[in-house]
Amino acid sequence: MSTEDPPTGGLRLVSDEGRTITHPSMRGRTPHNGAAAVDSAALDDMGPDTESIDPVATDALDADLSARDQQAELFAAIEAVLMVAEEPVSAEVLATVTIEPVPAVEQACAQIAREYAATGRGFSIVRVAGGYQLQSAVAAADYVERFLGGRRSARLSAAAMETLALVAYKQPISRAQISAIRGVNADGVVRTLSDQGYLTEVGRDPGPGTASLLGTTDLLLQRLGLDSLDDLPSLCELSVDPDAVEAMDRIAAERTG
């Protein structure tokens, strides 16, 4: 290959086959010692600019990707545990299983619930009975009932509902006190609710006879979708006359005293 000066200036390379090769970066350059003077800056522009990559930005990107992977793994772990759990799982248990702090687990559950709601999923993670549980979405209740059909659990009677509400608000309370307030013998209803898992013995009355005191179980909270008994509506919200409540307490004390 030989070099010749083109009429218009610049550097022209002539190959052995007679082809002429002229590079724009070589224009205005003259041969030096019989060799083409190549603009190194121009040649650098032809390749990838590796020096422009910011190592700090690269490290930040890697850290962000790593954090996203860890978050996705945490979300998947929580979903898997709740999927196989038959009862609500506390944040402390989830933290132990996932080896994550309790606040991180609580934040993850809240974010998963928001994502489910935003995408219109048929289920959600809810906080109930002091833990977290996967439940079908309220909007899909009609479909679930249609699918279950005759397999739906038996509904509680009016007497059972009344007794259950009484215990929920007045616990701990004895059978005799329940009967005194309701005006009828409540032994049968209390036994039924205990067998179904709604009521349990929570202590003993220090008075004569040391009667057993009853309280509600987490099953009631699950059925009502409440995290704790503190979430029950107040008696004021239910428009219950406070004087009537005091009267019922006085009657119960007199009849069981």
Short mmCIF file of C-alpha atoms in Angstrom, two decimals:
data_model
loop_
_atom_site.label_atom_id
_atom_site.label_comp_id
_atom_site.label_asym_id
_atom_site.label_seq_id
_atom_site.Cartn_x
_atom_site.Cartn_y
_atom_site.Cartn_z
CA MET A 1 0.00 0.00 0.00
CA SER A 2 1.31 3.49 -0.92
CA THR A 3 0.35 7.02 0.05
CA GLU A 4 -0.41 9.94 -2.22
CA ASP A 5 -1.48 13.52 -1.58
CA PRO A 6 -4.96 14.13 -3.06
CA PRO A 7 -5.58 17.35 -4.93
CA THR A 8 -8.03 18.59 -2.34
CA GLY A 9 -5.73 17.99 0.61
CA GLY A 10 -5.77 15.35 3.27
CA LEU A 11 -4.30 11.89 3.25
CA ARG A 12 -5.13 9.32 0.62
CA LEU A 13 -4.20 5.68 1.03
CA VAL A 14 -3.82 3.66 -2.15
CA SER A 15 -4.04 -0.08 -1.78
CA ASP A 16 -2.09 -2.57 -3.84
CA GLU A 17 -5.24 -3.23 -5.83
CA GLY A 18 -5.49 0.44 -6.75
CA ARG A 19 -8.37 1.31 -4.39
CA THR A 20 -8.21 4.69 -2.75
CA ILE A 21 -9.11 5.00 0.93
CA THR A 22 -9.52 8.43 2.49
CA HIS A 23 -10.56 8.91 6.13
CA PRO A 24 -12.11 12.25 7.18
CA SER A 25 -9.93 12.37 10.27
CA MET A 26 -6.86 12.25 8.05
CA ARG A 27 -7.73 15.33 6.04
CA GLY A 28 -5.25 18.08 6.48
CA ARG A 29 -2.65 15.59 7.73
CA THR A 30 0.58 15.02 5.82
CA PRO A 31 2.71 11.89 5.74
CA HIS A 32 5.54 11.81 8.23
CA ASN A 33 8.60 9.70 7.50
CA GLY A 34 6.69 7.87 4.76
CA ALA A 35 3.85 6.78 7.08
CA ALA A 36 0.33 8.12 7.57
CA ALA A 37 -0.10 10.41 10.58
CA VAL A 38 -3.27 9.16 12.22
CA ASP A 39 -5.28 11.34 14.62
CA SER A 40 -5.43 9.14 17.73
CA ALA A 41 -8.27 11.20 19.24
CA ALA A 42 -10.39 10.62 16.14
CA LEU A 43 -9.72 6.89 16.25
CA ASP A 44 -10.72 6.80 19.91
CA ASP A 45 -14.06 8.29 18.93
CA MET A 46 -14.65 5.31 16.67
CA GLY A 47 -14.63 2.84 19.57
CA PRO A 48 -16.66 2.55 22.81
CA ASP A 49 -16.00 5.24 25.35
CA THR A 50 -15.22 3.09 28.37
CA GLU A 51 -13.64 5.96 30.28
CA SER A 52 -17.03 7.78 30.50
CA ILE A 53 -18.62 5.06 32.71
CA ASP A 54 -19.04 6.32 36.26
CA PRO A 55 -17.94 3.57 38.70
CA VAL A 56 -19.99 5.17 41.47
CA ALA A 57 -23.15 5.01 39.35
CA THR A 58 -22.37 1.39 38.46
CA ASP A 59 -22.02 0.45 42.12
CA ALA A 60 -25.31 2.21 42.92
CA LEU A 61 -27.07 0.30 40.12
CA ASP A 62 -25.69 -3.02 41.35
CA ALA A 63 -26.81 -2.21 44.90
CA ASP A 64 -30.30 -1.31 43.67
CA LEU A 65 -30.60 -4.56 41.70
CA SER A 66 -29.41 -6.53 44.72
CA ALA A 67 -31.98 -4.80 46.97
CA ARG A 68 -34.74 -5.58 44.46
CA ASP A 69 -33.74 -9.24 44.40
CA GLN A 70 -33.77 -9.41 48.20
CA GLN A 71 -37.18 -7.75 48.33
CA ALA A 72 -38.61 -10.16 45.76
CA GLU A 73 -37.22 -13.09 47.74
CA LEU A 74 -38.79 -11.75 50.96
CA PHE A 75 -42.16 -11.27 49.25
CA ALA A 76 -42.07 -14.80 47.86
CA ALA A 77 -41.13 -16.27 51.25
CA ILE A 78 -44.00 -14.51 53.02
CA GLU A 79 -46.51 -15.59 50.38
CA ALA A 80 -45.32 -19.21 50.54
CA VAL A 81 -45.58 -19.39 54.34
CA LEU A 82 -49.03 -17.81 54.45
CA MET A 83 -50.18 -20.09 51.66
CA VAL A 84 -49.61 -23.22 53.73
CA ALA A 85 -50.55 -21.76 57.14
CA GLU A 86 -53.97 -22.71 58.50
CA GLU A 87 -53.99 -19.93 61.09
CA PRO A 88 -52.81 -16.29 61.03
CA VAL A 89 -49.02 -16.05 61.30
CA SER A 90 -47.56 -13.34 63.51
CA ALA A 91 -44.96 -10.90 62.24
CA GLU A 92 -42.51 -12.31 64.77
CA VAL A 93 -42.83 -15.81 63.32
CA LEU A 94 -42.46 -14.51 59.78
CA ALA A 95 -39.38 -12.56 60.86
CA THR A 96 -37.85 -15.72 62.33
CA VAL A 97 -38.57 -17.72 59.19
CA THR A 98 -37.27 -15.09 56.75
CA ILE A 99 -34.40 -13.92 59.01
CA GLU A 100 -35.58 -10.33 58.62
CA PRO A 101 -36.46 -7.65 61.21
CA VAL A 102 -40.09 -7.48 62.30
CA PRO A 103 -40.57 -3.92 60.88
CA ALA A 104 -39.28 -5.11 57.49
CA VAL A 105 -41.75 -8.00 57.50
CA GLU A 106 -44.66 -5.74 58.46
CA GLN A 107 -43.72 -3.27 55.73
CA ALA A 108 -43.44 -6.09 53.18
CA CYS A 109 -46.89 -7.47 54.09
CA ALA A 110 -48.41 -4.01 53.75
CA GLN A 111 -46.78 -3.50 50.35
CA ILE A 112 -47.90 -6.92 49.11
CA ALA A 113 -51.47 -6.10 50.16
CA ARG A 114 -51.29 -2.78 48.27
CA GLU A 115 -50.00 -4.50 45.15
CA TYR A 116 -52.77 -7.11 45.33
CA ALA A 117 -55.40 -4.38 45.69
CA ALA A 118 -53.91 -2.28 42.88
CA THR A 119 -53.94 -5.21 40.44
CA GLY A 120 -57.42 -6.42 41.43
CA ARG A 121 -56.31 -9.84 42.65
CA GLY A 122 -58.87 -12.28 44.04
CA PHE A 123 -57.04 -12.58 47.37
CA SER A 124 -55.11 -10.41 49.75
CA ILE A 125 -52.92 -10.46 52.84
CA VAL A 126 -54.86 -9.17 55.83
CA ARG A 127 -53.84 -8.55 59.42
CA VAL A 128 -56.22 -10.51 61.63
CA ALA A 129 -56.12 -12.05 65.13
CA GLY A 130 -52.66 -10.65 65.77
CA GLY A 131 -51.09 -12.06 62.61
CA TYR A 132 -51.23 -12.15 58.82
CA GLN A 133 -53.39 -14.42 56.68
CA LEU A 134 -54.20 -14.93 53.01
CA GLN A 135 -57.91 -14.40 52.45
CA SER A 136 -60.15 -14.15 49.43
CA ALA A 137 -60.95 -10.61 48.38
CA VAL A 138 -64.25 -9.10 49.50
CA ALA A 139 -65.10 -8.29 45.88
CA ALA A 140 -64.94 -12.01 45.05
CA ALA A 141 -67.19 -13.12 47.93
CA ASP A 142 -70.13 -13.97 45.64
CA TYR A 143 -67.97 -16.29 43.54
CA VAL A 144 -66.56 -18.03 46.62
CA GLU A 145 -70.04 -18.59 48.07
CA ARG A 146 -71.26 -19.89 44.72
CA PHE A 147 -68.35 -22.33 44.61
CA LEU A 148 -68.80 -23.53 48.20
CA GLY A 149 -72.55 -23.92 47.83
CA GLY A 150 -73.89 -26.34 50.46
CA ARG A 151 -70.46 -26.65 52.05
CA ARG A 152 -70.80 -23.33 53.82
CA SER A 153 -70.47 -23.55 57.57
CA ALA A 154 -73.67 -23.45 59.60
CA ARG A 155 -74.75 -19.99 60.63
CA LEU A 156 -74.92 -19.10 64.29
CA SER A 157 -78.37 -18.76 65.80
CA ALA A 158 -79.64 -15.47 67.14
CA ALA A 159 -79.13 -16.71 70.71
CA ALA A 160 -75.57 -17.73 69.92
CA MET A 161 -74.80 -14.37 68.30
CA GLU A 162 -76.27 -12.55 71.27
CA THR A 163 -74.24 -14.61 73.74
CA LEU A 164 -71.07 -14.24 71.70
CA ALA A 165 -71.46 -10.46 71.53
CA LEU A 166 -72.10 -10.35 75.26
CA VAL A 167 -68.93 -12.27 76.04
CA ALA A 168 -66.88 -10.25 73.56
CA TYR A 169 -67.73 -6.97 75.30
CA LYS A 170 -67.96 -8.17 78.91
CA GLN A 171 -65.19 -10.78 79.14
CA PRO A 172 -64.07 -12.31 81.35
CA ILE A 173 -67.56 -13.37 82.35
CA SER A 174 -69.13 -16.44 83.97
CA ARG A 175 -71.99 -18.58 82.69
CA ALA A 176 -74.17 -17.37 85.55
CA GLN A 177 -73.56 -13.74 84.61
CA ILE A 178 -74.41 -14.47 80.97
CA SER A 179 -77.66 -16.15 82.01
CA ALA A 180 -78.53 -13.28 84.37
CA ILE A 181 -78.01 -10.62 81.69
CA ARG A 182 -79.87 -12.55 78.97
CA GLY A 183 -82.64 -13.64 81.33
CA VAL A 184 -82.47 -17.28 80.21
CA ASN A 185 -80.22 -20.22 80.97
CA ALA A 186 -77.21 -19.89 78.70
CA ASP A 187 -75.46 -23.18 79.48
CA GLY A 188 -76.52 -24.84 76.22
CA VAL A 189 -75.51 -21.91 74.03
CA VAL A 190 -72.21 -21.48 75.86
CA ARG A 191 -71.44 -25.17 75.40
CA THR A 192 -72.19 -24.95 71.69
CA LEU A 193 -69.98 -21.89 71.22
CA SER A 194 -67.19 -23.56 73.18
CA ASP A 195 -67.43 -26.70 71.05
CA GLN A 196 -67.23 -24.57 67.89
CA GLY A 197 -64.12 -22.86 69.19
CA TYR A 198 -65.52 -19.38 69.78
CA LEU A 199 -65.36 -19.40 73.60
CA THR A 200 -62.77 -20.69 76.04
CA GLU A 201 -62.06 -20.57 79.75
CA VAL A 202 -59.71 -17.70 80.57
CA GLY A 203 -59.68 -17.81 84.36
CA ARG A 204 -61.54 -18.41 87.62
CA ASP A 205 -63.76 -16.09 89.60
CA PRO A 206 -62.09 -15.38 92.97
CA GLY A 207 -65.52 -15.30 94.64
CA PRO A 208 -67.44 -18.21 96.19
CA GLY A 209 -67.48 -21.31 94.03
CA THR A 210 -64.59 -20.06 91.87
CA ALA A 211 -66.76 -20.17 88.75
CA SER A 212 -64.96 -20.44 85.43
CA LEU A 213 -64.67 -17.21 83.47
CA LEU A 214 -65.15 -17.23 79.73
CA GLY A 215 -63.59 -15.23 76.93
CA THR A 216 -63.55 -15.23 73.15
CA THR A 217 -60.88 -16.92 71.03
CA ASP A 218 -58.95 -15.80 67.96
CA LEU A 219 -61.51 -17.63 65.84
CA LEU A 220 -63.98 -14.82 66.51
CA LEU A 221 -61.43 -12.24 65.38
CA GLN A 222 -60.79 -14.24 62.21
CA ARG A 223 -64.50 -14.47 61.43
CA LEU A 224 -64.94 -10.73 62.01
CA GLY A 225 -61.71 -9.81 60.23
CA LEU A 226 -60.33 -7.97 63.26
CA ASP A 227 -56.76 -7.76 64.49
CA SER A 228 -57.72 -7.51 68.18
CA LEU A 229 -60.70 -6.96 70.46
CA ASP A 230 -59.74 -3.28 70.57
CA ASP A 231 -60.99 -3.08 66.98
CA LEU A 232 -64.55 -3.92 68.03
CA PRO A 233 -66.89 -0.95 67.59
CA SER A 234 -67.52 0.89 70.83
CA LEU A 235 -70.89 0.65 72.52
CA CYS A 236 -71.41 4.33 71.71
CA GLU A 237 -71.02 3.55 68.02
CA LEU A 238 -73.60 0.82 68.40
CA SER A 239 -76.03 3.30 70.00
CA VAL A 240 -76.24 1.32 73.23
CA ASP A 241 -77.57 3.24 76.20
CA PRO A 242 -74.80 3.38 78.87
CA ASP A 243 -77.44 3.39 81.60
CA ALA A 244 -78.82 0.14 80.22
CA VAL A 245 -75.35 -1.39 80.35
CA GLU A 246 -74.95 -0.37 83.98
CA ALA A 247 -78.38 -1.77 84.77
CA MET A 248 -77.44 -5.11 83.20
CA ASP A 249 -74.24 -5.23 85.23
CA ARG A 250 -76.17 -4.49 88.43
CA ILE A 251 -78.78 -7.16 87.70
CA ALA A 252 -76.07 -9.71 86.92
CA ALA A 253 -74.25 -8.90 90.16
CA GLU A 254 -77.42 -9.21 92.21
CA ARG A 255 -78.45 -12.54 90.70
CA THR A 256 -75.01 -14.11 90.97
CA GLY A 257 -74.02 -12.54 94.28
#
